[in-house]
């Protein structure tokens, strides 16, 4: 985190550099006025404090037109300068380079899903090659979310029903945080993803490996379930390591006895798990909110079976 | 400006200023709905065209006439009480009330037809706006009627005279405003597709 | 006036003489209504403040702690909604405004006393409905963005209704004040002899009357969306979620000036009295209030730069936004110039007024980063924004309110508070405030989003600092209130004009009699005639 401990524009992306430059420019102006006004305030307060035993004889000063003009005009000019600088960079940030590769981003409570041009879909992890401009075309499946990469100084709300976009030009390899910046419900603060920027050769190798895995095809049901779980973003709400998130963990879920909000206790067998996918809010585990979306219709029966097979492996 | 400083509560200047400020509030209340109307009309021009044909223009026009007449009767009432004609005021207030009832009755006919046809606020954006706008306007008509019943009661007791008629006057202003809103609603919803 | 021997006997409690529930609940005395507003709003300040302390406590650790994430979301929603709608909007206008507008313009009551009482009681009714929703508490954030607020199972419909009532109270109060200021000023008080608090309240009232109905209709539409299934804000039905944001901010931006302008009015009263100097640039300050009110209506879109609104709209709103900074800056320069060659004493009202200026400068300057398009993209919806508006709202408005409470406490209660305790409270409040909120600027620049129940561990250190700061802030507020409450009972009797002020409220007794003045004063001069021209007092 170079920012804001050093006054140097971050070079991790094109926008980060430009935005930081504007930031430093405003900081300089704001700093000047900060020192000026606070300095005068404190100086006057000390200099003109009432001294003991001295009769107060203050001058009858009611104003000064020249001064009023000065402190209207000079700040106005500086404000226009700030506006113009901020505007120029903003326009640049909103105008994608024509050769930008397009990636579809789908937000849903509480997962990010990224779909690459080759058709692969990955949840909560975005990999980009270094130096390649990318345009993210974003839409939400439910409420408004906010796509935010602090290191890139880039942010855009993601709306249901209409596309918004953001374009990036990564300039340094590394791993960066992606946050949801627009409050979207219970799991809002856990709706995080990772941006991994890789040098071109590594990126190509990664893509090839992923495609090969996909073509290898014949997956076992449990493997297929794992892939489904990841692409549907199940990991946004359910952990597989035993820690509770927005929803209960899936570790050791199969065959375990769970207590419901009704106080009733049931065994999490195939039927319970199927129902939890299709009618998630009918039988909610105690201590959790009834907020899971239903997958009825969006998951086929064999996909549900695959997911259950996957859950059986999570011991 | 400080001329009526010692004047009792309800002095003309303050009452008039108060009602105008209140009408400014009302204007912005409806203004937001008109803004929503403008936006959706642009984004859903086709829908608005189709749906507006479903409304009954004849009843809408009739209602416009009813409401305009009621504005006239209350104006006559105000002119009457300024000359101290208490009886004419009572007649005019009763007429205005009757016309307002007529307006609401016609509105009721329209709405029950709509419901019968299965057009509800949730049907689509046009009907959503239609029911919200005419509904909110209808509530204002009801509120105006409430005030007029109170005025009629006061008039019955001889409270108003050529010297003191502020409540009648400001109610009149309010009623004209309600009328004015309808004059915009009618063409926007019924006529312009 | 200052040396006037204290004539008020403990038995003569002025407007406070009458006792009993009915004497308060059915009063049409603007002073009593003002006092009821003070108790109500400060009550919610305390409640919402406790919620804030709980939120900060949870944020001591990055992971799950204390209560669930859902509870956290409910608590920050309640904190925001209560602070905004039940405390900060009515705190100065309805409470101190009610008490002091008639006193400062020299009349016996507001223009419509009955309406004033009615406004108070619909405010209470609105509160009752709002508090009733705690049965199924809201978790939408105080901004109620659709479509989340249209879907969540919380009691949004009832809350909309409650807030609609509170809004109505706000409108009627504003209307009452506009008419009062227009028609009830004491003989001789032309517009340019009005105290600046009155100018500020006038501008505030105009905003209240013109912006509140829009939030009213927005809440109605939100309720209709949930009850009747109208889809104005629901994209699935052809609606537009951004329309809600436009409506919401068309109210909620101007309303930040409803919060800040009255506080600026108080500062404009307090600074000249304790600097013993005429206010510098009277007309500039007066007109800047109107300018802020006017421009304030045109800048709501700066809350929506990253919302998906068109780029062109963003550019226009950003441009206009910078012009609110000009009149705001003017006020600050004028207050500082007022201190020049003064004979300044530092009683607690002045300390709070000066800290208003100090903190508000920080709040204002950090606003530049939010108004500029490029930098807003980064800091929007982060802790930078949280810090910015707490510096303006708490560092600004609340400091202004505290200045006003200390300044007018002797007038309202007829008793003096303990100045030593008041000063120690001030030290804690101001230093605690900075320790709490300054780290948030840095957190925001580092990218920590707001409304995060759990956060990445790298942000922990500064969060711990902020939480510890909140304890000092709370301690300061507790001492301040304890001092007030103790002084209410057995503080020394206050003279009529303890601060040697020239505005009209100081010409009547402390506490004022039922109809404010034994004889309506005639005004012959502006109220800031301090300094050596003013050897002989007015009259």
Coordinates of N, CA and C in Angstrom, one line a residue, chain C residues 66-220:
Chain C
X66 N -18.7 -10.5 18.3 CA -19.8 -9.8 19.0 C -21.2 -10.2 18.5
X67 N -21.6 -9.7 17.3 CA -22.9 -10.1 16.8 C -22.7 -10.4 15.3
X68 N -23.8 -10.9 14.7 CA -23.8 -11.4 13.3 C -23.6 -10.2 12.3
X69 N -23.2 -10.5 11.1 CA -23.1 -9.5 10.1 C -24.5 -8.8 9.8
X70 N -25.5 -9.6 9.9 CA -26.8 -9.1 9.7 C -27.2 -8.0 10.7
X71 N -26.8 -8.4 12.0 CA -27.1 -7.4 13.1 C -26.3 -6.1 12.8
X72 N -25.0 -6.3 12.4 CA -24.2 -5.1 12.1 C -24.9 -4.2 11.1
X73 N -25.4 -4.9 10.0 CA -26.1 -4.1 9.0 C -27.3 -3.4 9.5
X74 N -28.1 -4.1 10.4 CA -29.2 -3.4 11.0 C -28.8 -2.2 11.8
X75 N -27.7 -2.4 12.6 CA -27.2 -1.4 13.5 C -26.8 -0.1 12.7
X76 N -26.0 -0.3 11.6 CA -25.6 0.9 10.9 C -26.7 1.6 10.2
X77 N -27.7 0.7 9.8 CA -28.9 1.4 9.2 C -29.6 2.2 10.2
X78 N -29.8 1.7 11.4 CA -30.5 2.4 12.5 C -29.7 3.6 12.9
X79 N -28.4 3.4 13.0 CA -27.5 4.6 13.4 C -27.7 5.7 12.4
X80 N -27.6 5.4 11.1 CA -27.7 6.4 10.1 C -29.1 7.0 10.1
X81 N -30.1 6.2 10.0 CA -31.5 6.7 9.9 C -31.8 7.6 11.1
X82 N -31.5 7.1 12.3 CA -31.8 7.9 13.5 C -31.0 9.2 13.5
X83 N -29.8 9.1 13.3 CA -29.0 10.3 13.3 C -29.5 11.4 12.3
X84 N -29.8 10.9 11.1 CA -30.2 11.8 10.1 C -31.6 12.3 10.3
X85 N -32.6 11.4 10.4 CA -34.0 11.8 10.4 C -34.5 12.3 11.8
X86 N -34.0 11.6 12.8 CA -34.5 11.9 14.2 C -33.7 12.9 15.0
X87 N -32.4 13.0 14.5 CA -31.6 13.9 15.3 C -31.1 15.1 14.5
X88 N -30.3 14.9 13.5 CA -29.6 16.1 12.9 C -30.4 17.0 12.1
X89 N -31.4 16.5 11.4 CA -32.3 17.4 10.6 C -33.1 18.2 11.6
X90 N -33.8 17.6 12.5 CA -34.6 18.5 13.4 C -33.8 19.2 14.5
X91 N -32.6 18.7 14.8 CA -31.9 19.2 16.0 C -31.7 20.7 16.1
X92 N -31.2 21.3 15.1 CA -31.1 22.8 15.2 C -32.3 23.5 14.7
X93 N -32.8 23.1 13.5 CA -34.0 23.9 13.0 C -35.2 23.8 13.9
X94 N -35.6 22.6 14.2 CA -36.9 22.5 14.9 C -36.7 22.8 16.4
X95 N -35.5 22.4 17.0 CA -35.3 22.6 18.4 C -34.9 24.0 18.7
X96 N -33.6 24.4 18.4 CA -33.2 25.7 18.7 C -33.9 26.8 17.8
X97 N -34.2 26.4 16.6 CA -34.9 27.3 15.7 C -36.2 27.7 16.3
X98 N -37.0 26.7 16.8 CA -38.3 27.0 17.4 C -38.1 28.0 18.6
X99 N -37.1 27.6 19.4 CA -37.0 28.4 20.6 C -36.5 29.8 20.3
X100 N -35.6 30.0 19.3 CA -34.9 31.3 19.2 C -35.3 32.2 18.1
X101 N -36.0 31.6 17.1 CA -36.4 32.5 16.0 C -37.2 33.7 16.5
X102 N -38.3 33.4 17.2 CA -39.1 34.5 17.7 C -38.4 35.4 18.6
X103 N -37.5 34.8 19.5 CA -36.7 35.7 20.4 C -35.7 36.6 19.6
X104 N -35.1 36.0 18.6 CA -34.1 36.8 17.9 C -34.7 37.9 17.0
X105 N -36.0 37.6 16.5 CA -36.6 38.7 15.7 C -37.5 39.5 16.5
X106 N -37.7 39.3 17.8 CA -38.4 40.1 18.6 C -39.9 40.0 18.5
X107 N -40.5 38.8 18.6 CA -41.9 38.7 18.5 C -42.4 37.7 19.6
X108 N -43.7 37.5 19.7 CA -44.2 36.8 20.9 C -44.3 35.3 20.6
X109 N -44.4 34.9 19.3 CA -44.5 33.5 19.0 C -44.3 33.3 17.5
X110 N -44.3 32.1 17.0 CA -44.2 31.9 15.6 C -45.5 32.3 14.9
X111 N -45.6 32.3 13.6 CA -46.8 32.8 12.9 C -48.0 31.9 13.2
X112 N -47.7 30.5 13.2 CA -48.8 29.6 13.4 C -48.5 28.7 14.6
X113 N -48.8 29.1 15.8 CA -48.5 28.3 17.0 C -49.2 27.0 17.0
X114 N -50.4 26.9 16.5 CA -51.1 25.6 16.6 C -50.5 24.6 15.6
X115 N -50.1 25.1 14.4 CA -49.5 24.3 13.4 C -48.1 23.8 14.0
X116 N -47.5 24.7 14.8 CA -46.2 24.3 15.3 C -46.3 23.1 16.3
X117 N -47.4 23.1 17.1 CA -47.6 22.0 18.0 C -47.9 20.8 17.2
X118 N -48.8 21.0 16.2 CA -49.2 19.8 15.4 C -47.9 19.2 14.7
X119 N -47.0 20.1 14.3 CA -45.7 19.6 13.7 C -45.0 18.7 14.6
X120 N -44.9 19.2 15.9 CA -44.2 18.4 16.9 C -44.9 17.0 17.0
X121 N -46.2 17.0 17.1 CA -46.8 15.7 17.4 C -46.8 14.8 16.2
X122 N -46.8 15.3 15.0 CA -46.7 14.3 13.9 C -45.2 13.8 13.8
X123 N -44.3 14.7 14.3 CA -42.9 14.2 14.4 C -42.9 13.0 15.3
X124 N -43.5 13.2 16.5 CA -43.6 12.1 17.5 C -44.3 10.8 16.9
X125 N -45.4 11.1 16.2 CA -46.1 9.9 15.6 C -45.2 9.2 14.6
X126 N -44.5 10.0 13.8 CA -43.5 9.4 12.8 C -42.5 8.6 13.6
X127 N -42.0 9.1 14.7 CA -41.0 8.4 15.5 C -41.6 7.1 15.9
X128 N -42.8 7.2 16.4 CA -43.4 6.0 17.0 C -43.5 4.9 15.9
X129 N -43.9 5.3 14.7 CA -44.0 4.3 13.6 C -42.6 3.8 13.3
X130 N -41.6 4.7 13.2 CA -40.3 4.3 12.9 C -39.7 3.3 13.9
X131 N -39.9 3.7 15.2 CA -39.4 2.8 16.2 C -40.1 1.5 16.2
X132 N -41.4 1.5 15.8 CA -42.2 0.3 15.7 C -41.6 -0.7 14.8
X133 N -40.9 -0.2 13.7 CA -40.3 -1.1 12.7 C -39.1 -1.9 13.3
X134 N -38.7 -1.5 14.5 CA -37.6 -2.3 15.1 C -38.0 -3.8 15.3
X135 N -39.3 -4.0 15.3 CA -39.8 -5.4 15.4 C -39.2 -6.2 14.3
X136 N -39.1 -5.7 13.1 CA -38.5 -6.4 12.0 C -37.5 -5.4 11.4
X137 N -36.4 -5.3 12.0 CA -35.5 -4.1 11.7 C -35.0 -4.1 10.3
X138 N -34.7 -2.9 9.9 CA -34.3 -2.6 8.5 C -32.8 -2.9 8.4
X139 N -32.4 -3.4 7.2 CA -31.0 -3.6 7.0 C -30.6 -3.0 5.6
X140 N -31.2 -1.9 5.3 CA -30.9 -1.4 3.9 C -29.9 -0.2 3.9
X141 N -29.4 0.2 5.0 CA -28.6 1.4 5.0 C -29.6 2.6 5.0
X142 N -29.2 3.8 5.4 CA -30.2 4.8 5.5 C -30.6 5.4 4.1
X143 N -29.9 4.9 3.1 CA -30.1 5.3 1.8 C -31.2 4.5 1.1
X144 N -31.6 3.4 1.6 CA -32.7 2.6 1.1 C -32.7 2.3 -0.4
X145 N -31.5 2.1 -0.9 CA -31.4 1.9 -2.4 C -32.3 0.8 -2.9
X146 N -33.0 1.0 -3.9 CA -33.8 -0.1 -4.6 C -32.8 -0.7 -5.5
X147 N -33.0 -1.9 -6.0 CA -34.1 -2.8 -5.6 C -33.9 -3.6 -4.3
X148 N -32.8 -3.4 -3.6 CA -32.6 -4.1 -2.4 C -33.7 -3.8 -1.4
X149 N -34.0 -2.5 -1.2 CA -35.0 -2.1 -0.2 C -36.4 -2.6 -0.6
X150 N -36.6 -2.8 -1.9 CA -37.9 -3.3 -2.3 C -38.1 -4.8 -2.1
X151 N -36.9 -5.5 -1.9 CA -37.0 -6.9 -1.7 C -36.8 -7.4 -0.3
X152 N -35.9 -6.7 0.4 CA -35.5 -7.2 1.7 C -36.8 -7.4 2.6
X153 N -36.7 -8.4 3.5 CA -37.9 -8.7 4.3 C -38.2 -7.7 5.4
X154 N -37.3 -6.7 5.6 CA -37.5 -5.8 6.7 C -38.7 -4.9 6.5
X155 N -39.0 -4.2 7.5 CA -40.3 -3.4 7.5 C -40.1 -2.1 6.8
X156 N -39.8 -2.1 5.5 CA -39.5 -0.9 4.8 C -40.8 -0.1 4.6
X157 N -41.9 -0.8 4.4 CA -43.2 -0.1 4.2 C -43.6 0.8 5.3
X158 N -43.5 0.2 6.5 CA -43.9 0.9 7.7 C -42.9 2.1 7.9
X159 N -41.7 1.8 7.7 CA -40.7 2.8 7.9 C -40.9 4.0 6.9
X160 N -41.2 3.7 5.7 CA -41.5 4.7 4.7 C -42.6 5.7 5.2
X161 N -43.6 5.0 5.8 CA -44.7 5.8 6.3 C -44.3 6.7 7.5
X162 N -43.5 6.1 8.4 CA -43.0 6.9 9.5 C -42.1 8.1 9.1
X163 N -41.3 7.8 8.1 CA -40.4 8.9 7.6 C -41.2 10.0 6.8
X164 N -42.3 9.5 6.2 CA -43.2 10.4 5.5 C -43.8 11.4 6.5
X165 N -44.2 10.9 7.7 CA -44.7 11.8 8.7 C -43.7 12.7 9.2
X166 N -42.5 12.2 9.5 CA -41.4 13.1 9.9 C -41.1 14.2 8.9
X167 N -41.2 13.8 7.6 CA -40.9 14.8 6.6 C -42.0 15.9 6.6
X168 N -43.2 15.4 6.9 CA -44.3 16.4 6.9 C -44.1 17.4 8.0
X169 N -43.7 16.9 9.1 CA -43.4 17.8 10.3 C -42.3 18.8 9.9
X170 N -41.3 18.3 9.2 CA -40.2 19.2 8.7 C -40.7 20.3 7.8
X171 N -41.6 19.9 6.8 CA -42.2 20.9 5.9 C -43.0 21.9 6.6
X172 N -43.8 21.5 7.5 CA -44.7 22.4 8.2 C -43.9 23.4 9.1
X173 N -42.8 22.8 9.7 CA -42.0 23.7 10.5 C -41.3 24.8 9.6
X174 N -40.8 24.3 8.5 CA -40.1 25.2 7.6 C -41.1 26.3 7.1
X175 N -42.3 25.9 6.8 CA -43.3 26.8 6.3 C -43.6 27.9 7.4
X176 N -43.8 27.4 8.6 CA -44.0 28.3 9.7 C -42.9 29.3 9.9
X177 N -41.7 28.8 9.8 CA -40.6 29.8 10.0 C -40.5 30.8 8.9
X178 N -40.7 30.4 7.6 CA -40.7 31.3 6.5 C -41.6 32.5 6.8
X179 N -42.9 32.1 7.1 CA -43.9 33.1 7.4 C -43.5 33.9 8.6
X180 N -43.0 33.3 9.6 CA -42.7 34.0 10.8 C -41.6 35.1 10.5
X181 N -40.6 34.7 9.8 CA -39.5 35.6 9.5 C -40.0 36.7 8.6
X182 N -40.9 36.4 7.7 CA -41.4 37.4 6.8 C -42.2 38.5 7.5
X183 N -43.1 38.0 8.4 CA -44.2 38.9 8.8 C -44.1 39.3 10.3
X184 N -43.2 38.7 11.1 CA -43.3 39.0 12.5 C -42.1 39.7 13.1
X185 N -41.3 40.2 12.3 CA -40.1 40.9 12.8 C -40.4 42.1 13.6
X186 N -39.6 42.4 14.7 CA -39.9 43.5 15.5 C -39.8 44.8 14.7
X187 N -40.5 45.8 15.2 CA -40.5 47.1 14.5 C -39.1 47.6 14.3
X188 N -38.7 48.0 13.1 CA -37.4 48.5 12.9 C -36.4 47.5 12.4
X189 N -36.8 46.2 12.5 CA -35.9 45.2 12.0 C -36.1 44.9 10.5
X190 N -35.3 45.6 9.7 CA -35.3 45.3 8.3 C -34.5 44.1 8.0
X191 N -34.5 43.6 6.8 CA -33.8 42.4 6.4 C -32.4 42.4 6.9
X192 N -31.7 43.6 6.7 CA -30.3 43.6 7.0 C -30.0 43.9 8.5
X193 N -31.0 44.0 9.2 CA -30.8 44.0 10.7 C -31.1 42.7 11.3
X194 N -31.4 41.7 10.5 CA -31.7 40.4 11.1 C -30.4 39.7 11.5
X195 N -30.4 39.0 12.6 CA -29.2 38.2 13.0 C -29.0 37.2 11.9
X196 N -27.7 36.8 11.8 CA -27.4 35.9 10.7 C -28.0 34.5 11.0
X197 N -28.3 34.1 12.2 CA -28.9 32.9 12.5 C -30.3 32.9 11.8
X198 N -30.9 34.0 11.8 CA -32.2 34.1 11.1 C -32.1 33.9 9.6
X199 N -31.1 34.5 9.0 CA -30.8 34.3 7.6 C -30.6 32.8 7.3
X200 N -29.8 32.2 8.1 CA -29.5 30.8 8.0 C -30.8 30.0 8.1
X201 N -31.6 30.3 9.1 CA -32.9 29.6 9.2 C -33.8 29.8 8.1
X202 N -33.8 31.0 7.5 CA -34.7 31.3 6.4 C -34.3 30.4 5.2
X203 N -33.0 30.4 4.9 CA -32.5 29.5 3.8 C -32.8 28.1 4.1
X204 N -32.6 27.7 5.3 CA -32.9 26.3 5.7 C -34.4 25.9 5.5
X205 N -35.3 26.9 5.9 CA -36.7 26.6 5.8 C -37.1 26.5 4.3
X206 N -36.5 27.3 3.4 CA -36.8 27.2 2.0 C -36.5 25.8 1.5
X207 N -35.3 25.3 1.9 CA -34.9 24.0 1.4 C -35.9 22.9 2.0
X208 N -36.2 23.1 3.3 CA -37.1 22.1 3.8 C -38.5 22.0 3.1
X209 N -39.0 23.2 2.7 CA -40.3 23.2 2.1 C -40.2 22.7 0.7
X210 N -39.1 22.9 0.0 CA -39.0 22.5 -1.4 C -38.4 21.2 -1.7
X211 N -37.6 20.6 -0.7 CA -37.0 19.3 -1.0 C -37.7 18.2 -0.3
X212 N -38.3 18.4 0.8 CA -38.9 17.3 1.6 C -40.0 16.6 0.9
X213 N -40.9 17.3 0.1 CA -42.0 16.6 -0.5 C -41.4 15.6 -1.5
X214 N -40.3 15.8 -2.1 CA -39.7 14.8 -3.0 C -39.4 13.5 -2.3
X215 N -38.8 13.6 -1.1 CA -38.5 12.3 -0.4 C -39.8 11.7 0.0
X216 N -40.8 12.6 0.4 CA -42.1 12.0 0.8 C -42.7 11.2 -0.3
X217 N -42.7 11.7 -1.5 CA -43.3 10.9 -2.6 C -42.4 9.7 -2.9
X218 N -41.1 9.8 -2.8 CA -40.2 8.7 -3.0 C -40.5 7.6 -2.0
X219 N -40.8 7.9 -0.8 CA -41.1 6.9 0.2 C -42.5 6.3 -0.1
X220 N -43.4 7.1 -0.6 CA -44.7 6.6 -1.0 C -44.5 5.6 -2.1

